[in-house]
Coordinates of C-alpha atoms and ligand atoms in Angstrom, one line a residue:
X5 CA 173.7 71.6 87.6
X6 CA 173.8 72.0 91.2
X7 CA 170.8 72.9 93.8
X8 CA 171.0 73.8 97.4
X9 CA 169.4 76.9 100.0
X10 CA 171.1 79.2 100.9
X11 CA 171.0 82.1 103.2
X12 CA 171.1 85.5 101.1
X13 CA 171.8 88.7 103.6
X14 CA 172.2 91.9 102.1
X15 CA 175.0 94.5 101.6
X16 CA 175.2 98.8 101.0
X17 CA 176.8 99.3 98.2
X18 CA 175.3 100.7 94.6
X19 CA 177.5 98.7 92.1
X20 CA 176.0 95.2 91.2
X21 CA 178.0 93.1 92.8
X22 CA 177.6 89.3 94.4
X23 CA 179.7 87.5 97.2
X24 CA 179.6 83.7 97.9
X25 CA 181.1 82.1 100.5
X26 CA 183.7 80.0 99.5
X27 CA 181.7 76.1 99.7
X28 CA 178.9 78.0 98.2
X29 CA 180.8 79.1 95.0
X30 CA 182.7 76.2 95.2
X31 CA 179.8 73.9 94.2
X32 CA 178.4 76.5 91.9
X33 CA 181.7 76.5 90.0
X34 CA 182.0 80.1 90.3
X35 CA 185.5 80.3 91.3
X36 CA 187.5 82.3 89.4
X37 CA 184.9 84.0 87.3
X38 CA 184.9 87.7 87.4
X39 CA 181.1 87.9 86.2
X40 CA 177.6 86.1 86.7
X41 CA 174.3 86.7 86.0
X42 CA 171.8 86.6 88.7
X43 CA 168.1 85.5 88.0
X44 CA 164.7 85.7 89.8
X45 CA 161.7 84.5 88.4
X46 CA 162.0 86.3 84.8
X47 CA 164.7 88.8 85.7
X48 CA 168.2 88.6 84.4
X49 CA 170.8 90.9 86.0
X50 CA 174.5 90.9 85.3
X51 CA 177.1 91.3 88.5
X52 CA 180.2 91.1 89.5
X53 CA 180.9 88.0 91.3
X54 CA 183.5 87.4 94.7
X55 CA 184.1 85.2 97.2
X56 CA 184.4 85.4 100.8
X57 CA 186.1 83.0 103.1
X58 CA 183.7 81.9 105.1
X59 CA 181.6 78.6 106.1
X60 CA 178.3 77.1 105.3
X61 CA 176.4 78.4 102.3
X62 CA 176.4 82.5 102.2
X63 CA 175.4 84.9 99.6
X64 CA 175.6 88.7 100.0
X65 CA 174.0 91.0 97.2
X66 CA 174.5 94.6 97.0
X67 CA 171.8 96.9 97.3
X68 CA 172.3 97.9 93.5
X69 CA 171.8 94.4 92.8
X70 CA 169.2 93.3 95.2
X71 CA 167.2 96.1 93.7
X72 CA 167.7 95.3 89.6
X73 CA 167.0 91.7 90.3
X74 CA 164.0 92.9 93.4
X75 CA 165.0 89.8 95.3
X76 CA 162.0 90.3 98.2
X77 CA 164.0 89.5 101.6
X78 CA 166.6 87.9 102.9
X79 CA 167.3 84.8 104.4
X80 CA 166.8 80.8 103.7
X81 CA 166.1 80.2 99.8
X82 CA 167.2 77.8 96.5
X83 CA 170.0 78.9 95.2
X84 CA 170.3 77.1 91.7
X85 CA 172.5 76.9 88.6
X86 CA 171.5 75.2 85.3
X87 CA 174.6 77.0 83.4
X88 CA 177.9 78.4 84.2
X89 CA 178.0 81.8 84.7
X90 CA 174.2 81.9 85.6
X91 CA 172.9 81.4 89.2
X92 CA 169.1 81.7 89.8
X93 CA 167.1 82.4 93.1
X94 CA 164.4 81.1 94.2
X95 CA 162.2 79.3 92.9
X96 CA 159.3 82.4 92.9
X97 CA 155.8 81.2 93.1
X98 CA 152.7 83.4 92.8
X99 CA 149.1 82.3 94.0
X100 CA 146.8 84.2 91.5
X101 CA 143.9 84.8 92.9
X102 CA 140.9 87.7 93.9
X103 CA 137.9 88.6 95.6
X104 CA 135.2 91.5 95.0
X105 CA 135.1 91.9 99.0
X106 CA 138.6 92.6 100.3
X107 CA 140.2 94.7 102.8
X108 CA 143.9 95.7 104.0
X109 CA 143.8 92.8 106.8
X110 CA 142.1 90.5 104.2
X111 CA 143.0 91.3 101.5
X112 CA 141.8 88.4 99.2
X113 CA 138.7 88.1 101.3
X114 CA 137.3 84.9 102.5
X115 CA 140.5 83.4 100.7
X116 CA 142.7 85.4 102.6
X117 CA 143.3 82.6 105.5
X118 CA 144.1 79.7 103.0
X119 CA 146.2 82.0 101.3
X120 CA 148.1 83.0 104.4
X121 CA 148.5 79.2 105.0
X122 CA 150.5 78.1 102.1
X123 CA 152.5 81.2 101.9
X124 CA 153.6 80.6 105.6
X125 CA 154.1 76.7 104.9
X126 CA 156.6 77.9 101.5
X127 CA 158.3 80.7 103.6
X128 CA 160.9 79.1 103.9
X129 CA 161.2 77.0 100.9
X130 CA 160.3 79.4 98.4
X131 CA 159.9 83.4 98.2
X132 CA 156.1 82.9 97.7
X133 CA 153.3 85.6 97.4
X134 CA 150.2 86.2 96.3
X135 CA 148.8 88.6 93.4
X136 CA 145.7 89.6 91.9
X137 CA 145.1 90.6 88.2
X138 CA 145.1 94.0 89.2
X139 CA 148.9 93.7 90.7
X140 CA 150.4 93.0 87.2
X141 CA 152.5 95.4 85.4
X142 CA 152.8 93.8 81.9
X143 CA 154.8 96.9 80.3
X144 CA 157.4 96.2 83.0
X145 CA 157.1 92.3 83.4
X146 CA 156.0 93.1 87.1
X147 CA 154.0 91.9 89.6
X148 CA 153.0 94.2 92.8
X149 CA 153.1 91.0 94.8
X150 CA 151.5 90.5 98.5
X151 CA 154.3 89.4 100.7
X152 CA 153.5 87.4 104.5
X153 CA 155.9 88.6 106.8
X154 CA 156.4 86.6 109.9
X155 CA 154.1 88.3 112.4
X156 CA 151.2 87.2 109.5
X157 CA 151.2 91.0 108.7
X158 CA 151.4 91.6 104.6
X159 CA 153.5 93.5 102.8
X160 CA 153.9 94.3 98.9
X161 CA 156.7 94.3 96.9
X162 CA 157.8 94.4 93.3
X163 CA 158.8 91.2 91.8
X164 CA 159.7 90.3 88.1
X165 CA 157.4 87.2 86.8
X166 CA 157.5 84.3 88.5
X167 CA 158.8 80.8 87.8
X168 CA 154.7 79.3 88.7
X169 CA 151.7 80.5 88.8
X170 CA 149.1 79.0 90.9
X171 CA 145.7 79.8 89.6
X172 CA 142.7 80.6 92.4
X173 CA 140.7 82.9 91.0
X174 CA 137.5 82.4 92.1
X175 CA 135.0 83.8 89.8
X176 CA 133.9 81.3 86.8
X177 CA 132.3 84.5 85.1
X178 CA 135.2 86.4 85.5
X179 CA 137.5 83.7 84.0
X180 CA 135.7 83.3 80.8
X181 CA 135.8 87.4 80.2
X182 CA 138.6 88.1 77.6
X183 CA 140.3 89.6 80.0
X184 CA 141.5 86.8 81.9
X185 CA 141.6 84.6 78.6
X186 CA 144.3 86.5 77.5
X187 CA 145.9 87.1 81.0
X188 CA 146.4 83.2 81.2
X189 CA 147.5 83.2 77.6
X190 CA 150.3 85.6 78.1
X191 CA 152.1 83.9 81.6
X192 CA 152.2 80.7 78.6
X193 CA 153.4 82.5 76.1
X194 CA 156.1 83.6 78.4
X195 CA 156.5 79.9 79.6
X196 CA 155.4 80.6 83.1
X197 CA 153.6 77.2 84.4
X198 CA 150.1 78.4 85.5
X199 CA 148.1 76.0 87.0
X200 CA 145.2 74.8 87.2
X201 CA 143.9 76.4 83.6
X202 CA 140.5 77.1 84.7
X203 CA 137.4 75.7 85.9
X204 CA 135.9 72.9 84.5
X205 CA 132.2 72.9 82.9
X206 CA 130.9 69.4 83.8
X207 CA 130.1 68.9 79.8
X208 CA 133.4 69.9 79.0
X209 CA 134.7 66.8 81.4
X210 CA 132.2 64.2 80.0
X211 CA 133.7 65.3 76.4
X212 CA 137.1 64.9 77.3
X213 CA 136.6 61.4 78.7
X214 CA 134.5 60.6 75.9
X215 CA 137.0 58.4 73.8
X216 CA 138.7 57.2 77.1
X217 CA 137.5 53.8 77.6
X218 CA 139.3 53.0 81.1
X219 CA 137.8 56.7 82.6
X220 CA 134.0 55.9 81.0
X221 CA 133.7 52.7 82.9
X222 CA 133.3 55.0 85.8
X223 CA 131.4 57.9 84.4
X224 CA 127.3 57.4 84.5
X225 CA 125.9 58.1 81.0
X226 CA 125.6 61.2 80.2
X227 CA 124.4 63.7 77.6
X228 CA 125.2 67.5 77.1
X229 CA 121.7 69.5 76.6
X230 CA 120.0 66.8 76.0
X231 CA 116.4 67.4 73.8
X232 CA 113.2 66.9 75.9
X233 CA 113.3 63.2 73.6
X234 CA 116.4 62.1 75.0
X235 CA 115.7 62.9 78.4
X236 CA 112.4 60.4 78.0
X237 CA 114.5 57.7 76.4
X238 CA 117.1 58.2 79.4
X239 CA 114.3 57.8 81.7
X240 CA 112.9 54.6 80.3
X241 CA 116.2 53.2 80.6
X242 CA 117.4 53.8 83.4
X243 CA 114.5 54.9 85.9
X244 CA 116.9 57.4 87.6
X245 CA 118.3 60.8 86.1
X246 CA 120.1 63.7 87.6
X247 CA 119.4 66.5 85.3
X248 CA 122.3 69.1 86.4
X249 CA 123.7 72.5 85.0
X250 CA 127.2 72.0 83.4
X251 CA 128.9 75.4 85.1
X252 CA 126.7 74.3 88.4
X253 CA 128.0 73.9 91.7
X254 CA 126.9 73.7 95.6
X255 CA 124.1 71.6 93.8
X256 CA 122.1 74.4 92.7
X257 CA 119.8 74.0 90.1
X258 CA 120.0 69.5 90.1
X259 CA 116.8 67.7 90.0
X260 CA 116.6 64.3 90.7
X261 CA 114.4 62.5 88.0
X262 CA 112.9 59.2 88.8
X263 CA 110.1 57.3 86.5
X264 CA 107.8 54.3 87.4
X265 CA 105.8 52.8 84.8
X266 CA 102.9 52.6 86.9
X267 CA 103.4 55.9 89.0
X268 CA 104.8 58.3 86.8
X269 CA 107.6 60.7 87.1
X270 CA 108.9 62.1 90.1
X271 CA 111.0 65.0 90.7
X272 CA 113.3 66.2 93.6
X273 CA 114.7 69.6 93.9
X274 CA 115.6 72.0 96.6
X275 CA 113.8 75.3 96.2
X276 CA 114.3 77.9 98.8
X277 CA 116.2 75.6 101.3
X278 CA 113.6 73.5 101.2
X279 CA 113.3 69.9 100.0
X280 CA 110.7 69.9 97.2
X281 CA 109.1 66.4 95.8
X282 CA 106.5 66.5 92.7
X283 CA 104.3 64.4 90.8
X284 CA 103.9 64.0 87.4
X285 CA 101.8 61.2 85.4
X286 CA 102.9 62.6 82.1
X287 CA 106.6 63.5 80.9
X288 CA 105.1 66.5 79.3
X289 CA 104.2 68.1 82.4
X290 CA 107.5 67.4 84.3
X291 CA 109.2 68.9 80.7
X292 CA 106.8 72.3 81.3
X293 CA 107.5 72.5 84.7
X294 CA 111.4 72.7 83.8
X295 CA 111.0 74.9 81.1
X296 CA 108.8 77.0 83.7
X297 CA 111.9 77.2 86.0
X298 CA 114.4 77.8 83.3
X299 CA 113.5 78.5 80.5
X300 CA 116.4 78.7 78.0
X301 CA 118.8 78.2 80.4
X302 CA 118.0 74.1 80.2
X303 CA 120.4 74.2 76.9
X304 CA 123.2 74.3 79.6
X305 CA 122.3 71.1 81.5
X306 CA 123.4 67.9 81.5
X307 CA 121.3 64.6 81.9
X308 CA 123.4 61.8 84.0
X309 CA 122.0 58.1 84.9
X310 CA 121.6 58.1 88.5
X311 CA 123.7 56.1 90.7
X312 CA 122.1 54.2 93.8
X313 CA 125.0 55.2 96.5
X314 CA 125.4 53.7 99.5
X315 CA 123.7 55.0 102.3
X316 CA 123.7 55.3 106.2
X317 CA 120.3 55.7 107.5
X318 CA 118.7 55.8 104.1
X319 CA 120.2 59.0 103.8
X320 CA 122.9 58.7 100.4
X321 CA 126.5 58.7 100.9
X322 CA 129.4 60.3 98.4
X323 CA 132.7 61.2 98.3
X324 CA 134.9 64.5 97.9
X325 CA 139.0 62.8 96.5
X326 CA 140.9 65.8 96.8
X327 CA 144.0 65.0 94.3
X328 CA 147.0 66.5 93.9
X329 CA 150.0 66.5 91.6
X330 CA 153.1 65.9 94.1
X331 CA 156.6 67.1 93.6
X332 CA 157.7 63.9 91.4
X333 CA 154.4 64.7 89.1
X334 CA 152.2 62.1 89.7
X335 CA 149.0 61.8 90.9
X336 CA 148.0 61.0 94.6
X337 CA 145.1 61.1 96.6
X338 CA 145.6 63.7 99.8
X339 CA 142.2 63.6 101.3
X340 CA 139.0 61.7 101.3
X341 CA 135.6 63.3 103.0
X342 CA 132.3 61.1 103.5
X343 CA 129.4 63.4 103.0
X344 CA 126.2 62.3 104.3
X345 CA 123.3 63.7 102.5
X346 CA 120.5 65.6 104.4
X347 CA 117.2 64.3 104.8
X348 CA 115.5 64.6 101.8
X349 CA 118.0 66.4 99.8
X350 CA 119.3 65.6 96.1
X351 CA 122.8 66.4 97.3
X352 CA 125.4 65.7 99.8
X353 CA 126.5 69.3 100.3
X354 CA 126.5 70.5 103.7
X355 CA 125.2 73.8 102.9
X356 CA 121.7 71.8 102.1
X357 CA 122.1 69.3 105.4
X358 CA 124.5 67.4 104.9
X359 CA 127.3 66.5 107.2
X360 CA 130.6 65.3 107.1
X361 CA 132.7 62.1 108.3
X362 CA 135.9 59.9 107.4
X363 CA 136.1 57.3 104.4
X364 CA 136.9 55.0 106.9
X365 CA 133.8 55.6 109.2
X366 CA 130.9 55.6 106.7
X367 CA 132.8 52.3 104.8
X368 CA 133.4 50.7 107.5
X369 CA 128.9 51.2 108.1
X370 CA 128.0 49.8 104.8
X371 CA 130.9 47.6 103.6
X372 CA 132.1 46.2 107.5
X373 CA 134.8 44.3 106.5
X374 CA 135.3 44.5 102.9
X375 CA 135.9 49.0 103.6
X376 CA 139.4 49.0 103.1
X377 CA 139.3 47.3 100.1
X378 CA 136.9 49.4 98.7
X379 CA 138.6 52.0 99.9
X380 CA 141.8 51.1 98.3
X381 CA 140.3 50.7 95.0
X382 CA 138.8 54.0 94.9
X383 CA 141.8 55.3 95.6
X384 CA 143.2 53.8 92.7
X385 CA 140.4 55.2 90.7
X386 CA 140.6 58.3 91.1
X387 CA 144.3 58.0 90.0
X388 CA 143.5 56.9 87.3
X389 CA 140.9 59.3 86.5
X390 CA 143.1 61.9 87.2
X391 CA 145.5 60.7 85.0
X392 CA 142.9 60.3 82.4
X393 CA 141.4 63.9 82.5
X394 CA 145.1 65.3 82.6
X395 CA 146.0 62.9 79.5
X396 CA 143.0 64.6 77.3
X397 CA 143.2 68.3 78.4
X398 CA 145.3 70.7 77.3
X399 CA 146.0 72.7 79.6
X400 CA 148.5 71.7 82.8
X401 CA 146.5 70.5 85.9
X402 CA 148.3 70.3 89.3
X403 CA 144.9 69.7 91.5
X404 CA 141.5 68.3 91.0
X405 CA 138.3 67.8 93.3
X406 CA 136.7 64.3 92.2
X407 CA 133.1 63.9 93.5
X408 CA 132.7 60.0 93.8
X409 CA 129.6 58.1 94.1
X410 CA 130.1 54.1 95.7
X411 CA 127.2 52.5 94.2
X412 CA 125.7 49.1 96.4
X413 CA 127.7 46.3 94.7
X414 CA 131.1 48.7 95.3
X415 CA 131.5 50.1 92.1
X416 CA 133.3 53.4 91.8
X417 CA 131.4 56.4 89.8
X418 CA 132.9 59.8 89.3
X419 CA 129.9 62.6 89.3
X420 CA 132.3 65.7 88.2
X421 CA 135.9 66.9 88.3
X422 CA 136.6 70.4 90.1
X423 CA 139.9 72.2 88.7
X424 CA 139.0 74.5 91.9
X425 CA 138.0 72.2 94.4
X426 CA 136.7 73.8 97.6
X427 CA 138.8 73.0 100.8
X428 CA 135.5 72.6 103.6
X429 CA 136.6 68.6 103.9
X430 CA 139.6 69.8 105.6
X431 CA 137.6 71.6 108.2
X432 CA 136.6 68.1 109.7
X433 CA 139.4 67.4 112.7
X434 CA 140.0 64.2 111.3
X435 CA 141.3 65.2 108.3
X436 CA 143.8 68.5 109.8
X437 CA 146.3 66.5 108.7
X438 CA 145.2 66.1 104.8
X439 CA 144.3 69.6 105.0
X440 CA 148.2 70.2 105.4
X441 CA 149.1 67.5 103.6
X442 CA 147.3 69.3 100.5
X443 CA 149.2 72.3 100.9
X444 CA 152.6 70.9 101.1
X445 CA 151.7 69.1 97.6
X446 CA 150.8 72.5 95.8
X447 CA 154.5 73.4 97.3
X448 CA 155.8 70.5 96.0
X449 CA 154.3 70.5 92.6
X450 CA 155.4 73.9 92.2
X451 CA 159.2 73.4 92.8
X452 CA 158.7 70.6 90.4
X453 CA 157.0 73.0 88.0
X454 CA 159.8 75.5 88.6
X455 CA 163.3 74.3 87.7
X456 CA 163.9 74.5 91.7
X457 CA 164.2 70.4 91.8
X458 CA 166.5 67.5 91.4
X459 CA 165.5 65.6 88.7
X460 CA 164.4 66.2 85.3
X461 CA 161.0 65.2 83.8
X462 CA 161.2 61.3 83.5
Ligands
ADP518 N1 124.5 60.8 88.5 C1 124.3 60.9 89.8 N2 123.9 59.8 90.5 C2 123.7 59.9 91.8 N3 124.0 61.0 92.5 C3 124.4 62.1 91.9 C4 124.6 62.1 90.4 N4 125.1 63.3 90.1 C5 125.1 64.0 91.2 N5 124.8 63.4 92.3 C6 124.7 63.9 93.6 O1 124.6 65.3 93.6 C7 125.8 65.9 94.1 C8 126.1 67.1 93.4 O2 126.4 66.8 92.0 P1 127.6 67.4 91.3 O3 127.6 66.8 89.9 O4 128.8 67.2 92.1 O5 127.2 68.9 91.1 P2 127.6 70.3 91.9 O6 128.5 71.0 90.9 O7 126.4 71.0 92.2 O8 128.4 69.9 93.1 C9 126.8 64.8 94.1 O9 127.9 65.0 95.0 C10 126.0 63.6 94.4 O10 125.7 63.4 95.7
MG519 MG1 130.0 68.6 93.2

């Protein structure tokens, strides 16, 4: 097999015919065939094949052909052949993703600008575009794809299915709807890659770590909709809950359970952006007051032993590992953000005070001269908790948010695993350069996940 770039121009004639310069179809070990069959993403289009004297590595398709096969432009682009008489373009990668509010300049809404980053970052690796559900033609194996051109304008074009599929749809509610269930379903069938699966419930995490001995060391205790009972025993045993819902995010709806045997049972919560703390000398009451809030929708919480994080100030401290899968497969860690928890507040998101800083900074406060060790551990961690969720799921993950607790004595304590993560750590200037760093591994990973690559899986 053979795999290079190439730089595909375009010709006017009707007839489906190809023309490779002569190193080009040299290494493709085209010379002397009188046929080919060209492929993009799913497409398979038979041509005439001819070569060209000429330099460097040249292919010219005719407008009959460019239009069967709907390569999207010219220019710079693998050109790759796994068998003879077969030569494949590309690889093609859509990003699927959505937004209720959209408009022609943004047209994936507040997505739109990371979107128009890692299509302009695989321009020229990749013919890479974006798509929504609504942009697929499933009679004609289609997609109506959104195209960057150069001046950042967009532009749409028909492509056959891609090689990848990068998932990004934003709405959980949206992605449980048969719809989208059977959307996904269909790309696998078809043996497209489509990653990441979905979002994770944090339940759904716990359980999948469950029987995973290495992974549980670092998960706090936890129990799925746990009975008003349990909750009491996890109290008595620990002293510190956080009572969360498992689809729950931007810490909405966490309470922050604490018991003393002498004082009773305290509870912290954030109730219209403010900082709530209550009293309670009985269990029962703190049980009604729950109930009050929530009624059935308790049966979708979890109950988690608290962790005492470190802290700067006496405000807690925690940890976003943004992880990627890179173009060999594996694991690695492409960005770390400190979050500082707001006065007060049960979480360390930013949206309820928090604030933002390096790993390196807010170690190098609490643990002076043992940070980079701790660092370095954590690292290694959430590798290896990575590893871990990808080893029980079923699904193929590319990407994963960790959010990492450090507790006092150093220990390393995963709180949940996003399949979506949010990208807000690379707004800090420090960490520009993970920010890009992230995007060139979801290019990476999928060239691996397309055929586009070198090696084979190992
Ligand atoms: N078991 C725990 N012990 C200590 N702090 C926790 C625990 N669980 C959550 N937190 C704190 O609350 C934050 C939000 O919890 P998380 O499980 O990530 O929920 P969300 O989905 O709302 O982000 C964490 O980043 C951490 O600061
Ligand atoms: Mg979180």
């Amino acid at each position: 097999m053979s795999l290079t770039i190439c730089n595909v121009h375009f010709t006017q004639q009707s007839e489906p015919i190809v023309w490779f310069s002569s190193p080009l179809a040299k290494l493709l070990r085209l010379r002397g065939r009188k046929s080919v069959n060209v492929k993009l993403g799913r497409e398979t289009i038979p041509a005439t094949v001819r070569t060209i004297k000429k330099g460097g590595h040249h292919v010219y398709l005719s407008a009959g052909l460019r239009r069967s096969v709907r390569i999207p432009k010219s220019g710079h682009v693998y050109v790759y052949n796994e068998d003879e008489g077969e030569i494949q373009f590309g690889p093609l990668i859509g990003v699927l993703t959505d937004s209720r509010i959209r408009s022609s300049a943004s047209p994936f809404g507040e997505r739109t600008e990371f979107v128009k980053q890692l299509l302009r970052l695989g321009q020229r690796r990749a013919y890479f575009f974006a798509f929504t559900p609504r942009d697929i033609n499933w009679q004609q194996e289609t997609v109506h794809g959104w195209f960057l051109e150069s001046g950042g304008v967009w532009s749409r074009r028909v492509v056959p299915f891609p090689d990848v599929v990068y998932n990004r749809l934003p709405s959980r509610k949206a992605e449980t709807g048969l719809q989208l269930t059977s959307l996904r379903e269909r790309f696998v069938r078809k043996r497209i890659p489509f990653f990441n699966w979905s979002f994770f419930n944090k339940s759904d995490v716990y359980k999948l770590l469950d029987n995973d001995p290495e992974a549980l060391r670092h998960l706090p205790e936890s129990i799925n909709n746990p009975t008003s009972g349990r909750i009491r025993e996890m109290l008595e045993k620990h002293h510190f809950l956080y009572y969360k819902p498992s689809a729950g995010s931007l810490g909405i709806g966490i309470y922050r359970l604490t018991y003393h045997p002498r004082r009773g049972y305290f509870v912290r919560y954030r109730r219209n952006s403010e900082n709530v703390l209550l009293r309670f000398s009985h269990f029962d009451g703190l049980m009604r007051m729950l109930r009050a809030r929530h009624g059935s929708g308790l049966n979708h919480y979890v109950v988690q032993q608290g962790i005492r994080l470190v802290e700067i100030e006496n405000c807690p401290i925690d940890f976003r590992f943004h992880m990627h899968k890179d173009g060999e497969n594996r694991w690695v860690v492409a960005g770390i953000g400190a979050k500082k928890a707001g006065r007060g507040s049960v979480t360390t998101h930013i949206k309820n005070g928090g604030s933002l800083m390096t790993p390196e900074l807010a170690l190098g406060r609490i643990f002076v001269d043992r940070s980079d060790d701790v660092l370095k551990e954590a690292k290694e961690i959430a590798v290896k908790l990575s590893e871990a969720i990808e080893r029980n799921y079923s699904h193929t993950l590319g990407e994963l948010g960790l959010d990492i607790g450090i507790d006092r004595d150093g220990s390393v304590w995963m709180f949940e695993a996003n399949a979506k993560p949010g990208r807000s750590i690379f707004k800090h200037p420090a960490l520009k350069e993970q920010g890009r760093a992230s995007l060139e591994y979801i290019l990476d990973h999928c060239l691996y996940l397309s055929k586009f690559r070198k090696k084979e899986d190992s």
